[in-house]
Short mmCIF file of C-alpha atoms and ligand atoms in Angstrom, two decimals:
data_model
loop_
_atom_site.label_atom_id
_atom_site.label_comp_id
_atom_site.label_asym_id
_atom_site.label_seq_id
_atom_site.Cartn_x
_atom_site.Cartn_y
_atom_site.Cartn_z
CA MET A 6 6.67 15.65 15.48
CA SER A 7 10.12 15.78 13.92
CA ALA A 8 10.50 17.45 10.57
CA GLU A 9 14.24 16.90 10.58
CA LYS A 10 15.99 15.34 7.63
CA GLN A 11 16.58 11.63 7.94
CA GLN A 12 20.11 10.39 8.24
CA HIS A 13 21.77 7.74 6.20
CA PRO A 14 23.01 4.67 8.15
CA MET A 15 26.55 5.65 7.15
CA ASP A 16 26.11 8.87 9.15
CA LEU A 17 24.69 7.18 12.23
CA GLN A 18 27.86 6.12 13.91
CA GLU A 19 27.70 9.06 16.29
CA PRO A 20 25.60 8.76 19.52
CA ASP A 21 22.31 7.24 18.46
CA PRO A 22 18.94 9.12 18.42
CA THR A 23 17.90 7.64 21.79
CA GLY A 24 20.64 9.67 23.48
CA ASN A 25 22.68 6.54 24.28
CA PRO A 26 26.16 8.03 24.92
CA SER A 27 28.20 5.24 23.32
CA PRO A 28 27.17 3.97 19.90
CA ALA A 29 25.98 0.35 19.98
CA ILE A 30 28.08 -2.13 18.08
CA ALA A 31 27.34 -5.61 16.68
CA LYS A 32 30.25 -7.97 16.14
CA LEU A 33 30.36 -10.31 13.17
CA SER A 34 32.93 -13.05 12.68
CA ILE A 35 33.48 -14.50 9.24
CA ASP A 36 36.42 -16.51 7.90
CA GLY A 37 38.31 -15.91 11.15
CA LYS A 38 37.94 -12.13 10.94
CA THR A 39 35.76 -10.14 13.36
CA ILE A 40 34.38 -6.77 12.40
CA ASP A 41 32.32 -4.17 14.24
CA LEU A 42 29.00 -3.13 12.73
CA PRO A 43 27.19 -0.02 14.00
CA VAL A 44 23.73 -0.56 15.46
CA VAL A 45 21.17 2.09 14.54
CA THR A 46 18.28 2.72 16.95
CA GLY A 47 15.09 4.39 15.77
CA THR A 48 12.90 6.77 17.75
CA GLU A 49 10.72 3.80 18.81
CA GLN A 50 13.80 1.83 19.92
CA GLU A 51 13.81 -0.46 16.87
CA LYS A 52 17.33 -1.68 16.24
CA GLY A 53 19.04 -2.23 12.93
CA VAL A 54 22.54 -3.54 12.23
CA ASP A 55 24.12 -1.27 9.64
CA ILE A 56 25.83 -3.51 7.09
CA THR A 57 26.63 -0.81 4.53
CA LYS A 58 30.39 -1.57 4.85
CA LEU A 59 30.03 -5.35 5.23
CA ARG A 60 30.99 -6.30 1.69
CA ALA A 61 33.87 -3.85 1.52
CA GLN A 62 35.27 -5.21 4.79
CA THR A 63 34.62 -8.94 4.36
CA GLY A 64 33.58 -9.66 0.74
CA ALA A 65 30.31 -11.16 2.07
CA VAL A 66 26.73 -10.01 1.59
CA THR A 67 23.60 -10.90 3.59
CA ILE A 68 20.80 -13.20 2.39
CA ASP A 69 17.23 -12.34 3.33
CA PRO A 70 14.57 -13.78 0.98
CA GLY A 71 11.45 -11.63 0.96
CA PHE A 72 13.43 -8.92 2.85
CA ALA A 73 11.79 -10.11 6.08
CA ASN A 74 14.72 -8.82 8.17
CA THR A 75 15.96 -6.01 5.98
CA ALA A 76 15.33 -2.31 6.58
CA SER A 77 15.78 -0.79 3.12
CA CYS A 78 15.85 2.78 4.44
CA LEU A 79 15.41 5.05 7.42
CA SER A 80 11.96 6.62 7.31
CA ASP A 81 10.12 9.28 9.32
CA ILE A 82 6.71 8.47 7.84
CA THR A 83 4.99 5.47 9.43
CA PHE A 84 5.62 3.43 12.55
CA LEU A 85 4.10 0.02 12.98
CA ASP A 86 4.59 -2.56 15.68
CA GLY A 87 3.21 -5.88 14.52
CA GLU A 88 3.41 -7.53 17.93
CA ARG A 89 1.40 -4.81 19.69
CA GLY A 90 -0.89 -3.95 16.75
CA ILE A 91 0.25 -0.31 16.57
CA LEU A 92 0.09 1.81 13.43
CA ARG A 93 0.89 5.53 13.42
CA TYR A 94 1.34 8.01 10.59
CA ARG A 95 4.00 10.58 11.55
CA GLY A 96 3.34 9.62 15.19
CA VAL A 97 -0.46 10.01 15.05
CA PRO A 98 -2.38 6.78 15.87
CA ILE A 99 -4.40 5.37 12.99
CA GLU A 100 -7.46 5.13 15.26
CA GLU A 101 -7.48 8.92 15.78
CA LEU A 102 -7.00 9.66 12.08
CA ALA A 103 -9.76 7.20 11.10
CA GLU A 104 -12.13 8.86 13.54
CA HIS A 105 -11.36 12.55 13.08
CA ALA A 106 -9.19 13.34 10.03
CA THR A 107 -10.10 14.02 6.43
CA TYR A 108 -8.22 12.19 3.69
CA THR A 109 -6.60 15.53 2.80
CA ASP A 110 -5.40 16.00 6.42
CA THR A 111 -3.92 12.51 6.23
CA ALA A 112 -2.28 12.97 2.82
CA TYR A 113 -0.76 16.29 3.93
CA LEU A 114 0.48 14.72 7.17
CA LEU A 115 2.09 11.79 5.37
CA ILE A 116 3.63 13.86 2.60
CA HIS A 117 4.74 16.96 4.50
CA GLY A 118 5.25 15.49 7.96
CA ASN A 119 2.94 17.79 9.93
CA LEU A 120 -0.70 18.40 10.71
CA ALA A 121 -1.28 21.62 8.80
CA PRO A 122 -3.20 24.72 9.85
CA GLN A 123 -6.47 25.18 7.95
CA ARG A 124 -5.10 27.83 5.58
CA GLU A 125 -2.30 25.54 4.41
CA LEU A 126 -4.72 22.65 4.05
CA ASP A 127 -7.05 24.83 1.98
CA GLN A 128 -4.17 25.79 -0.30
CA PHE A 129 -3.14 22.14 -0.61
CA SER A 130 -6.65 20.94 -1.47
CA GLY A 131 -7.18 23.97 -3.73
CA ARG A 132 -4.12 22.99 -5.77
CA ILE A 133 -5.31 19.36 -5.91
CA ASN A 134 -8.78 20.47 -6.96
CA GLN A 135 -7.34 22.35 -9.94
CA LYS A 136 -5.93 19.07 -11.28
CA VAL A 137 -9.01 16.86 -11.25
CA ASN A 138 -9.80 17.08 -14.96
CA LEU A 139 -7.76 14.77 -17.18
CA PRO A 140 -5.44 16.37 -19.76
CA ALA A 141 -6.95 16.77 -23.23
CA GLY A 142 -7.04 13.56 -25.24
CA LEU A 143 -6.28 11.19 -22.39
CA GLU A 144 -9.86 9.95 -22.11
CA LYS A 145 -9.51 8.38 -25.57
CA PHE A 146 -6.89 5.96 -24.21
CA TYR A 147 -9.67 4.10 -22.38
CA ASP A 148 -11.24 3.13 -25.70
CA CYS A 149 -8.10 1.16 -26.63
CA PHE A 150 -8.35 -1.35 -23.77
CA PRO A 151 -9.90 -4.67 -24.78
CA LYS A 152 -13.27 -5.40 -23.17
CA GLY A 153 -12.79 -7.06 -19.79
CA THR A 154 -9.43 -5.39 -19.03
CA HIS A 155 -9.00 -5.33 -15.25
CA PRO A 156 -9.33 -1.80 -13.80
CA MET A 157 -5.91 -2.15 -12.11
CA ALA A 158 -4.28 -2.71 -15.51
CA MET A 159 -6.03 0.42 -16.79
CA LEU A 160 -5.01 2.42 -13.73
CA SER A 161 -1.36 1.46 -14.02
CA ALA A 162 -1.29 2.18 -17.76
CA MET A 163 -3.11 5.51 -17.34
CA ALA A 164 -0.84 6.64 -14.49
CA ALA A 165 2.17 6.00 -16.73
CA ALA A 166 0.42 7.70 -19.66
CA LEU A 167 0.08 10.91 -17.62
CA SER A 168 3.83 11.39 -18.06
CA GLY A 169 3.14 12.24 -21.72
CA SER A 170 0.91 15.13 -20.69
CA TYR A 171 3.28 16.68 -18.15
CA PRO A 172 6.72 16.94 -19.79
CA ALA A 173 7.66 19.71 -17.34
CA LEU A 174 7.31 17.26 -14.44
CA LEU A 175 9.71 14.60 -15.67
CA ASN A 176 12.95 16.12 -14.38
CA PRO A 177 15.04 13.20 -12.99
CA THR A 178 16.42 15.51 -10.28
CA PRO A 179 13.29 17.51 -9.48
CA THR A 180 13.37 20.71 -7.44
CA ARG A 181 11.28 20.94 -4.28
CA GLU A 182 8.66 22.94 -6.29
CA GLU A 183 8.57 20.28 -9.02
CA ILE A 184 8.14 17.55 -6.38
CA ASP A 185 5.22 19.45 -4.83
CA GLU A 186 3.67 20.06 -8.23
CA VAL A 187 3.79 16.45 -9.39
CA ILE A 188 2.37 15.35 -6.01
CA VAL A 189 -0.69 17.61 -6.24
CA THR A 190 -1.08 16.66 -9.91
CA LEU A 191 -1.23 12.95 -9.11
CA LEU A 192 -3.48 13.48 -6.08
CA GLY A 193 -5.88 15.43 -8.33
CA GLN A 194 -5.84 13.08 -11.31
CA PHE A 195 -5.90 9.74 -9.55
CA PRO A 196 -9.54 9.72 -8.36
CA THR A 197 -10.62 10.64 -11.89
CA LEU A 198 -8.47 7.87 -13.39
CA CYS A 199 -9.86 5.36 -10.87
CA ALA A 200 -13.49 6.27 -11.54
CA TYR A 201 -13.11 6.56 -15.33
CA GLY A 202 -11.46 3.12 -15.52
CA TYR A 203 -14.49 1.61 -13.83
CA ARG A 204 -17.08 3.50 -15.92
CA LYS A 205 -15.33 2.79 -19.23
CA GLY A 206 -14.83 -0.86 -18.27
CA GLN A 207 -18.57 -1.18 -17.62
CA GLY A 208 -19.44 0.64 -20.86
CA LEU A 209 -20.96 3.53 -18.86
CA SER A 210 -20.73 7.20 -19.75
CA LEU A 211 -18.10 9.26 -17.91
CA ILE A 212 -19.18 11.55 -15.10
CA PRO A 213 -16.79 14.47 -14.68
CA PRO A 214 -15.44 15.39 -11.23
CA ARG A 215 -17.34 17.99 -9.22
CA GLN A 216 -15.00 20.67 -7.94
CA ASP A 217 -17.62 21.90 -5.46
CA LEU A 218 -17.37 18.59 -3.58
CA ALA A 219 -14.50 17.39 -1.38
CA GLY A 220 -12.34 14.69 -2.95
CA VAL A 221 -13.99 11.58 -1.46
CA ALA A 222 -17.51 12.80 -2.28
CA SER A 223 -16.47 13.83 -5.80
CA PHE A 224 -14.98 10.38 -6.33
CA LEU A 225 -18.22 8.64 -5.29
CA HIS A 226 -20.12 10.99 -7.59
CA MET A 227 -17.86 10.04 -10.53
CA MET A 228 -18.31 6.34 -9.70
CA ASN A 229 -22.01 6.05 -9.03
CA GLY A 230 -23.66 9.35 -9.92
CA ARG A 231 -25.65 10.13 -13.05
CA PRO A 232 -24.50 12.57 -15.73
CA GLY A 233 -25.60 16.08 -14.73
CA ASP A 234 -26.60 14.81 -11.27
CA GLN A 235 -26.30 17.58 -8.68
CA GLN A 236 -27.40 15.42 -5.78
CA ASP A 237 -24.59 14.92 -3.28
CA PRO A 238 -23.51 11.36 -2.44
CA ASN A 239 -24.87 9.82 0.77
CA PRO A 240 -22.78 11.16 3.71
CA VAL A 241 -22.73 7.68 5.30
CA ALA A 242 -21.05 6.34 2.17
CA VAL A 243 -18.66 9.31 2.00
CA ASN A 244 -17.63 8.80 5.63
CA ALA A 245 -17.18 5.04 5.20
CA LEU A 246 -14.98 5.53 2.15
CA ARG A 247 -13.01 8.31 3.88
CA LYS A 248 -12.18 5.86 6.66
CA ILE A 249 -11.14 3.11 4.24
CA LEU A 250 -8.88 5.47 2.29
CA ILE A 251 -7.19 6.74 5.47
CA LEU A 252 -6.64 3.20 6.77
CA HIS A 253 -4.98 2.27 3.48
CA ALA A 254 -2.98 5.48 3.05
CA ASP A 255 0.37 4.11 4.18
CA HIS A 256 1.95 0.99 5.60
CA GLU A 257 5.69 1.68 5.54
CA GLN A 258 7.85 -0.59 3.32
CA ASN A 259 5.13 -2.92 1.95
CA CYS A 260 5.50 -4.55 -1.48
CA SER A 261 3.98 -1.72 -3.55
CA THR A 262 5.66 1.11 -1.61
CA SER A 263 9.02 -0.64 -1.87
CA THR A 264 8.34 -0.96 -5.60
CA VAL A 265 7.63 2.77 -5.91
CA ARG A 266 10.86 3.50 -4.04
CA LEU A 267 12.88 1.04 -6.13
CA VAL A 268 11.58 2.32 -9.47
CA GLY A 269 11.92 5.94 -8.28
CA SER A 270 15.48 5.24 -7.15
CA SER A 271 16.53 4.95 -10.80
CA ARG A 272 15.27 8.56 -11.06
CA ALA A 273 12.35 7.42 -13.18
CA ASN A 274 9.59 10.03 -12.93
CA ALA A 275 6.76 10.04 -10.37
CA PHE A 276 4.08 8.95 -12.88
CA VAL A 277 5.79 5.68 -13.80
CA SER A 278 6.95 5.10 -10.23
CA ILE A 279 3.32 5.26 -9.10
CA ALA A 280 2.22 3.13 -12.09
CA SER A 281 4.63 0.43 -10.90
CA GLY A 282 3.21 0.70 -7.37
CA VAL A 283 -0.25 0.03 -8.81
CA ALA A 284 1.09 -3.05 -10.60
CA ALA A 285 2.68 -4.41 -7.41
CA LEU A 286 -0.48 -3.75 -5.42
CA TRP A 287 -2.64 -5.74 -7.83
CA GLY A 288 -1.32 -9.15 -6.72
CA PRO A 289 -3.61 -11.26 -4.50
CA LEU A 290 -0.95 -11.57 -1.79
CA HIS A 291 -1.02 -7.77 -1.44
CA GLY A 292 -3.84 -5.34 -2.32
CA GLY A 293 -5.58 -7.80 -4.63
CA ALA A 294 -6.58 -9.73 -1.49
CA ASN A 295 -9.64 -7.50 -0.94
CA GLN A 296 -11.16 -8.72 -4.22
CA ALA A 297 -10.02 -12.28 -3.47
CA VAL A 298 -11.72 -12.24 -0.02
CA ILE A 299 -15.14 -11.48 -1.49
CA GLU A 300 -14.64 -14.06 -4.24
CA MET A 301 -13.70 -16.61 -1.56
CA LEU A 302 -16.73 -15.75 0.60
CA GLU A 303 -18.99 -16.01 -2.45
CA GLN A 304 -17.45 -19.37 -3.29
CA ILE A 305 -18.09 -20.60 0.27
CA ARG A 306 -21.67 -19.35 0.08
CA ALA A 307 -22.25 -21.01 -3.29
CA ASP A 308 -20.93 -24.19 -1.71
CA GLY A 309 -23.70 -24.08 0.91
CA GLY A 310 -21.83 -21.97 3.50
CA GLU A 311 -19.86 -24.98 4.75
CA PHE A 312 -16.70 -23.07 5.67
CA SER A 313 -14.96 -25.87 7.61
CA LYS A 314 -14.07 -27.43 4.23
CA PHE A 315 -12.30 -24.19 3.26
CA ILE A 316 -10.46 -24.05 6.59
CA ARG A 317 -9.26 -27.60 5.91
CA MET A 318 -8.14 -26.58 2.42
CA ALA A 319 -6.27 -23.53 3.79
CA LYS A 320 -4.37 -25.83 6.15
CA ASP A 321 -3.49 -28.28 3.40
CA LYS A 322 -0.33 -27.04 1.66
CA ASP A 323 -1.07 -29.19 -1.40
CA SER A 324 -4.46 -27.56 -2.02
CA GLY A 325 -2.93 -24.31 -3.29
CA PHE A 326 -5.69 -22.49 -1.37
CA ARG A 327 -5.04 -19.79 1.24
CA MET A 328 -7.48 -18.10 3.55
CA MET A 329 -7.63 -14.73 1.82
CA GLY A 330 -7.60 -11.70 4.12
CA PHE A 331 -5.75 -13.72 6.76
CA GLY A 332 -2.11 -13.42 7.81
CA HIS A 333 0.37 -10.61 7.53
CA ARG A 334 4.12 -10.36 7.22
CA VAL A 335 4.34 -7.84 10.04
CA TYR A 336 1.21 -8.12 12.24
CA LYS A 337 1.52 -11.11 14.55
CA ASN A 338 -1.23 -10.26 17.01
CA PHE A 339 -3.91 -8.24 15.28
CA ASP A 340 -4.12 -5.74 12.44
CA PRO A 341 -5.46 -2.49 13.96
CA ARG A 342 -6.98 -1.55 10.59
CA ALA A 343 -9.00 -4.78 10.51
CA ARG A 344 -10.41 -4.03 13.99
CA ILE A 345 -11.57 -0.59 12.89
CA LEU A 346 -13.08 -1.94 9.69
CA LYS A 347 -14.89 -4.81 11.41
CA ALA A 348 -16.65 -2.29 13.67
CA SER A 349 -17.23 -0.02 10.68
CA CYS A 350 -18.90 -2.88 8.76
CA ASP A 351 -21.68 -3.21 11.34
CA GLU A 352 -22.11 0.55 11.58
CA VAL A 353 -22.18 1.26 7.83
CA LEU A 354 -24.42 -1.64 6.89
CA GLY A 355 -26.75 -0.73 9.78
CA LYS A 356 -26.98 2.92 8.72
CA LEU A 357 -27.53 2.00 5.07
CA GLY A 358 -30.12 -0.61 6.06
CA ILE A 359 -28.26 -3.39 4.28
CA HIS A 360 -28.05 -6.99 5.39
CA ASP A 361 -25.17 -8.75 3.67
CA PRO A 362 -25.01 -12.51 4.31
CA LEU A 363 -21.29 -12.34 3.48
CA LEU A 364 -20.71 -10.32 6.68
CA ASP A 365 -22.28 -13.10 8.78
CA LEU A 366 -20.20 -15.66 6.92
CA ALA A 367 -16.99 -13.62 7.38
CA LYS A 368 -17.58 -13.36 11.14
CA GLN A 369 -18.26 -17.10 11.44
CA LEU A 370 -15.17 -17.89 9.40
CA GLU A 371 -13.01 -15.58 11.53
CA ALA A 372 -14.34 -17.09 14.78
CA ALA A 373 -13.73 -20.65 13.55
CA ALA A 374 -10.21 -19.88 12.26
CA LEU A 375 -9.21 -18.15 15.47
CA LYS A 376 -10.10 -21.30 17.42
CA ASP A 377 -8.02 -23.47 15.12
CA ASP A 378 -4.49 -24.31 16.20
CA TYR A 379 -3.17 -23.94 12.62
CA PHE A 380 -4.07 -20.24 12.54
CA VAL A 381 -3.34 -19.57 16.24
CA SER A 382 0.12 -21.14 16.20
CA ARG A 383 1.09 -19.25 13.04
CA LYS A 384 -0.40 -16.01 14.36
CA LEU A 385 -2.71 -15.67 11.36
CA TYR A 386 -5.37 -13.02 12.00
CA PRO A 387 -7.72 -11.11 9.71
CA ASN A 388 -5.86 -8.32 7.93
CA VAL A 389 -7.16 -5.03 6.51
CA ASP A 390 -8.58 -6.76 3.45
CA PHE A 391 -10.85 -9.17 5.33
CA TYR A 392 -13.65 -6.70 6.11
CA SER A 393 -12.99 -3.78 3.74
CA GLY A 394 -14.68 -5.50 0.78
CA ILE A 395 -17.96 -5.93 2.64
CA ILE A 396 -18.14 -2.18 3.22
CA LEU A 397 -17.21 -1.45 -0.38
CA ARG A 398 -19.99 -3.77 -1.59
CA ALA A 399 -22.45 -1.87 0.59
CA LEU A 400 -21.31 1.37 -1.12
CA GLY A 401 -22.19 -0.10 -4.51
CA ILE A 402 -18.57 -0.53 -5.58
CA PRO A 403 -18.09 -3.65 -7.73
CA THR A 404 -15.65 -6.33 -6.55
CA GLU A 405 -13.28 -5.80 -9.48
CA GLN A 406 -12.81 -2.21 -8.39
CA PHE A 407 -11.79 -2.96 -4.78
CA THR A 408 -8.04 -2.97 -5.36
CA VAL A 409 -8.40 0.33 -7.22
CA ILE A 410 -9.90 1.79 -4.03
CA PHE A 411 -6.89 0.47 -2.12
CA ALA A 412 -4.59 2.17 -4.65
CA LEU A 413 -6.54 5.41 -4.33
CA GLY A 414 -5.92 5.39 -0.57
CA ARG A 415 -2.31 4.25 -0.83
CA LEU A 416 -1.38 7.01 -3.31
CA ALA A 417 -0.61 9.45 -0.47
CA GLY A 418 1.80 6.95 1.12
CA TRP A 419 3.50 6.16 -2.18
CA LEU A 420 4.03 9.86 -2.85
CA ALA A 421 5.28 10.50 0.69
CA HIS A 422 7.87 7.74 0.31
CA TRP A 423 8.89 8.82 -3.18
CA LYS A 424 9.47 12.37 -1.90
CA GLU A 425 11.27 11.21 1.24
CA MET A 426 13.58 9.02 -0.81
CA LEU A 427 14.45 11.75 -3.31
CA GLU A 428 15.15 14.22 -0.50
CA SER A 429 17.19 11.76 1.55
CA PRO A 430 20.89 12.63 1.88
CA GLY A 431 21.70 8.92 1.55
CA PHE A 432 19.90 8.62 -1.82
CA ARG A 433 21.28 5.78 -3.98
CA ILE A 434 19.79 3.63 -6.69
CA GLY A 435 18.21 0.48 -5.20
CA ARG A 436 20.17 -2.54 -6.37
CA PRO A 437 20.21 -5.70 -4.23
CA ARG A 438 22.93 -8.34 -4.52
CA GLN A 439 22.46 -12.08 -4.94
CA ILE A 440 24.30 -15.31 -4.29
CA TYR A 441 24.73 -17.04 -7.63
CA THR A 442 23.84 -20.76 -7.53
CA GLY A 443 23.83 -21.64 -11.25
CA PRO A 444 26.42 -23.61 -13.26
CA THR A 445 30.05 -22.56 -13.16
CA GLN A 446 31.70 -21.64 -16.49
CA ARG A 447 31.00 -24.07 -19.33
CA ARG A 448 31.34 -24.11 -23.13
CA PHE A 449 28.69 -23.27 -25.70
CA VAL A 450 27.87 -26.53 -27.49
CA ARG A 451 24.89 -26.84 -29.86
CA VAL A 452 22.61 -29.58 -28.53
CA ALA A 453 21.89 -32.38 -31.02
CA GLN A 454 18.20 -33.16 -31.61
CA ARG A 455 17.18 -36.48 -29.96
CA GLY A 456 14.75 -38.99 -31.46
N1 ACO B 503 -3.93 -19.13 4.81
C1 ACO B 503 -3.33 -20.31 5.17
N2 ACO B 503 -2.04 -20.38 5.61
C2 ACO B 503 -1.35 -19.25 5.66
C3 ACO B 503 -1.91 -18.00 5.30
C4 ACO B 503 -3.25 -17.97 4.86
N3 ACO B 503 -3.82 -16.82 4.49
N4 ACO B 503 -0.98 -17.04 5.44
C5 ACO B 503 0.14 -17.64 5.89
N5 ACO B 503 -0.09 -18.97 6.03
C6 ACO B 503 0.87 -19.97 6.56
C7 ACO B 503 1.93 -20.33 5.55
O1 ACO B 503 1.56 -21.43 4.76
C8 ACO B 503 3.11 -20.64 6.47
O2 ACO B 503 2.88 -21.91 7.04
P1 ACO B 503 4.14 -22.87 7.42
O3 ACO B 503 4.90 -22.14 8.49
O4 ACO B 503 3.51 -24.15 7.86
O5 ACO B 503 4.93 -23.03 6.14
C9 ACO B 503 2.96 -19.62 7.60
O6 ACO B 503 1.55 -19.35 7.65
C10 ACO B 503 3.73 -18.33 7.37
O7 ACO B 503 3.31 -17.81 6.11
P2 ACO B 503 4.24 -17.06 5.07
O8 ACO B 503 3.69 -17.24 3.69
O9 ACO B 503 5.68 -17.44 5.31
O10 ACO B 503 4.05 -15.57 5.55
P3 ACO B 503 4.48 -14.27 4.75
O11 ACO B 503 4.81 -13.27 5.76
O12 ACO B 503 5.52 -14.59 3.72
O13 ACO B 503 3.15 -13.88 3.93
C11 ACO B 503 1.00 -13.02 3.47
C12 ACO B 503 2.24 -12.95 4.39
C13 ACO B 503 1.44 -12.93 1.99
C14 ACO B 503 0.10 -11.85 3.78
C15 ACO B 503 0.26 -14.36 3.74
O14 ACO B 503 -0.19 -14.40 5.07
C16 ACO B 503 -0.91 -14.57 2.77
O15 ACO B 503 -0.72 -15.11 1.68
N6 ACO B 503 -2.16 -14.15 3.16
C17 ACO B 503 -3.30 -14.25 2.28
C18 ACO B 503 -3.31 -13.10 1.29
C19 ACO B 503 -3.66 -11.79 1.94
O16 ACO B 503 -4.63 -11.68 2.69
N7 ACO B 503 -2.89 -10.76 1.60
C20 ACO B 503 -3.11 -9.40 2.10
C21 ACO B 503 -2.02 -9.02 3.06
S1 ACO B 503 -2.35 -7.42 3.73
C22 ACO B 503 -1.91 -6.37 2.50
O17 ACO B 503 -1.05 -6.59 1.72
C23 ACO B 503 -2.64 -5.16 2.43
#
C-alpha cells in the first residue's frame, strides 16, 4: 500500500507511474493549432488527459456538465471500477472490510492510508472516545430548531456550530497535529450529534454516549437505549450497522465529497467543510435516496403492491418519477455495496426474527426492473440505497434518520479527502470556469410598466 505523497498533474510529465518509459501524449487541434497534452496513468491504469495548461496555450476551456468526465484531483484513497463492480479503500476490497473490519479500522485506513497495528488503533479510538461528549452549551442549540426540522438540517447546522467551540482548530493552514486533532474531534462528536438530532426531533430525552462501548454500539445506545440503561445493544444490530457504515465510508469524488473538497479548498475550516458535505448528501439524488426508497416502497404498498405502474412511471420522462435506489453515475454493471446489503438484509431480518413486507416488494421490484429493456439498456441497477433502508428499519431507526446514518458512515471518507487535499503539493482553490451564454453588453434602461 503506497503512503507516498500524491503528485499534481503538472508534475506528472515524467515517466508515468506504470513504468511506461515515454510519457503518453494526447494531441488536441483547435483553431488550426495542435498542442500536446500529457496523459496521466493511475496505478489501476486509468488514464486522464492533463489539461492544466490548455487555457494558457489555446485560450479554450473544456465543458463537462456534471463533471462526468473530469478528474478533479489525483487521489490515493479509493478505487472504483464501475464496469467491473469493484470498490477498494486504499487497495483493500470492500467485501473484505465489510466482513472483517471494524469501523475504526476502516476510518484509520481511509484517513491515514494504512491498516494500523492494534496499539495505534487503540490510541486512535482512545482519542476519539475522549471527544464523544458535546462541548458545554451546545445541546441547547437543539431547542432552537422548529418542530419537524429534518435531522439532516440539524446535523449540518450542528457540525458548523462546533467551530464556535473549537477556536484552536480553525487555522486555515493547519499543521499536521491540528489536522489530526480536528479529525478525531469530528469522529468523536459526530455520532453524538447524529443521535441527539434524532432524539430532540422526536421530543425524547437525550441519552449520553457510553465510553465503555465501541463507537457503533455507543451510537445505537444513544439512539434507542433508555436513560441510565446499562444493557448493551443487540450484537446483531451492532454488526449490521457496522457493515452499513463501512460500506458508506467512502466513494471517491461523489457529490458530497467533492463539496467537502471544494469548500475546504477555500481554506474554510473542517467543521464547515463537513457541514457542507452533509448538506450535499441530503439531496434525494445522492444520500437522501435511502429515505426516498422506503417512501417509494411504502407508496407502492399503499397502492396495493402493484409495482408495474411505478415501473411505467419511472420510464415516462414526463411523470417526474424516478425509481429511487436505482442507477448510478459510475456503476454500470452492479454496485458491489448493494450486493452485500441485499445478502445482509436476509441475514439480519432472519436473525432478528423480523418479516418486512417491504423486503419482498423490493426484491420483486428489482427482478421486474432487471427484466425491463428500459433499465437493462441504460444499465440501471440497484445502488447502495436500495436495500440499506430495509436493514435500518429492522434496527428500529426511523426513515427520516436514514440519511444521517449515511453521513455518519461517510464522515471518515470526507475527512480523508479533506486531509489529502490540504496535504497535496498541488493544492489550489477549486474554481471551475464556464462558457457564458447570456446577453452581450447592453444598456441599463428602466422598463416602463405595461397595462
Ligand atoms: N429511474 C428511471 N430512470 C433513470 C433512473 C432511475 N432511477 N436513473 C437514471 N435514469 C435514466 C435517465 O432518465 C436517463 O435516461 P435517458 O438516457 O433516456 O435520458 C438515463 O437513465 C441516464 O440517467 P442520468 O440521469 O443521465 O444519469 P446520472 O449519472 O446523471 O444520474 C443518478 C445518476 C442521479 C444516481 C440517477 O441514476 C438517479 O436519479 N437515481 C435515482 C436516485 C438514487 O438512487 N440516487 C442514489 C445514487 S447512489 C448515492 O448517491 C449514494
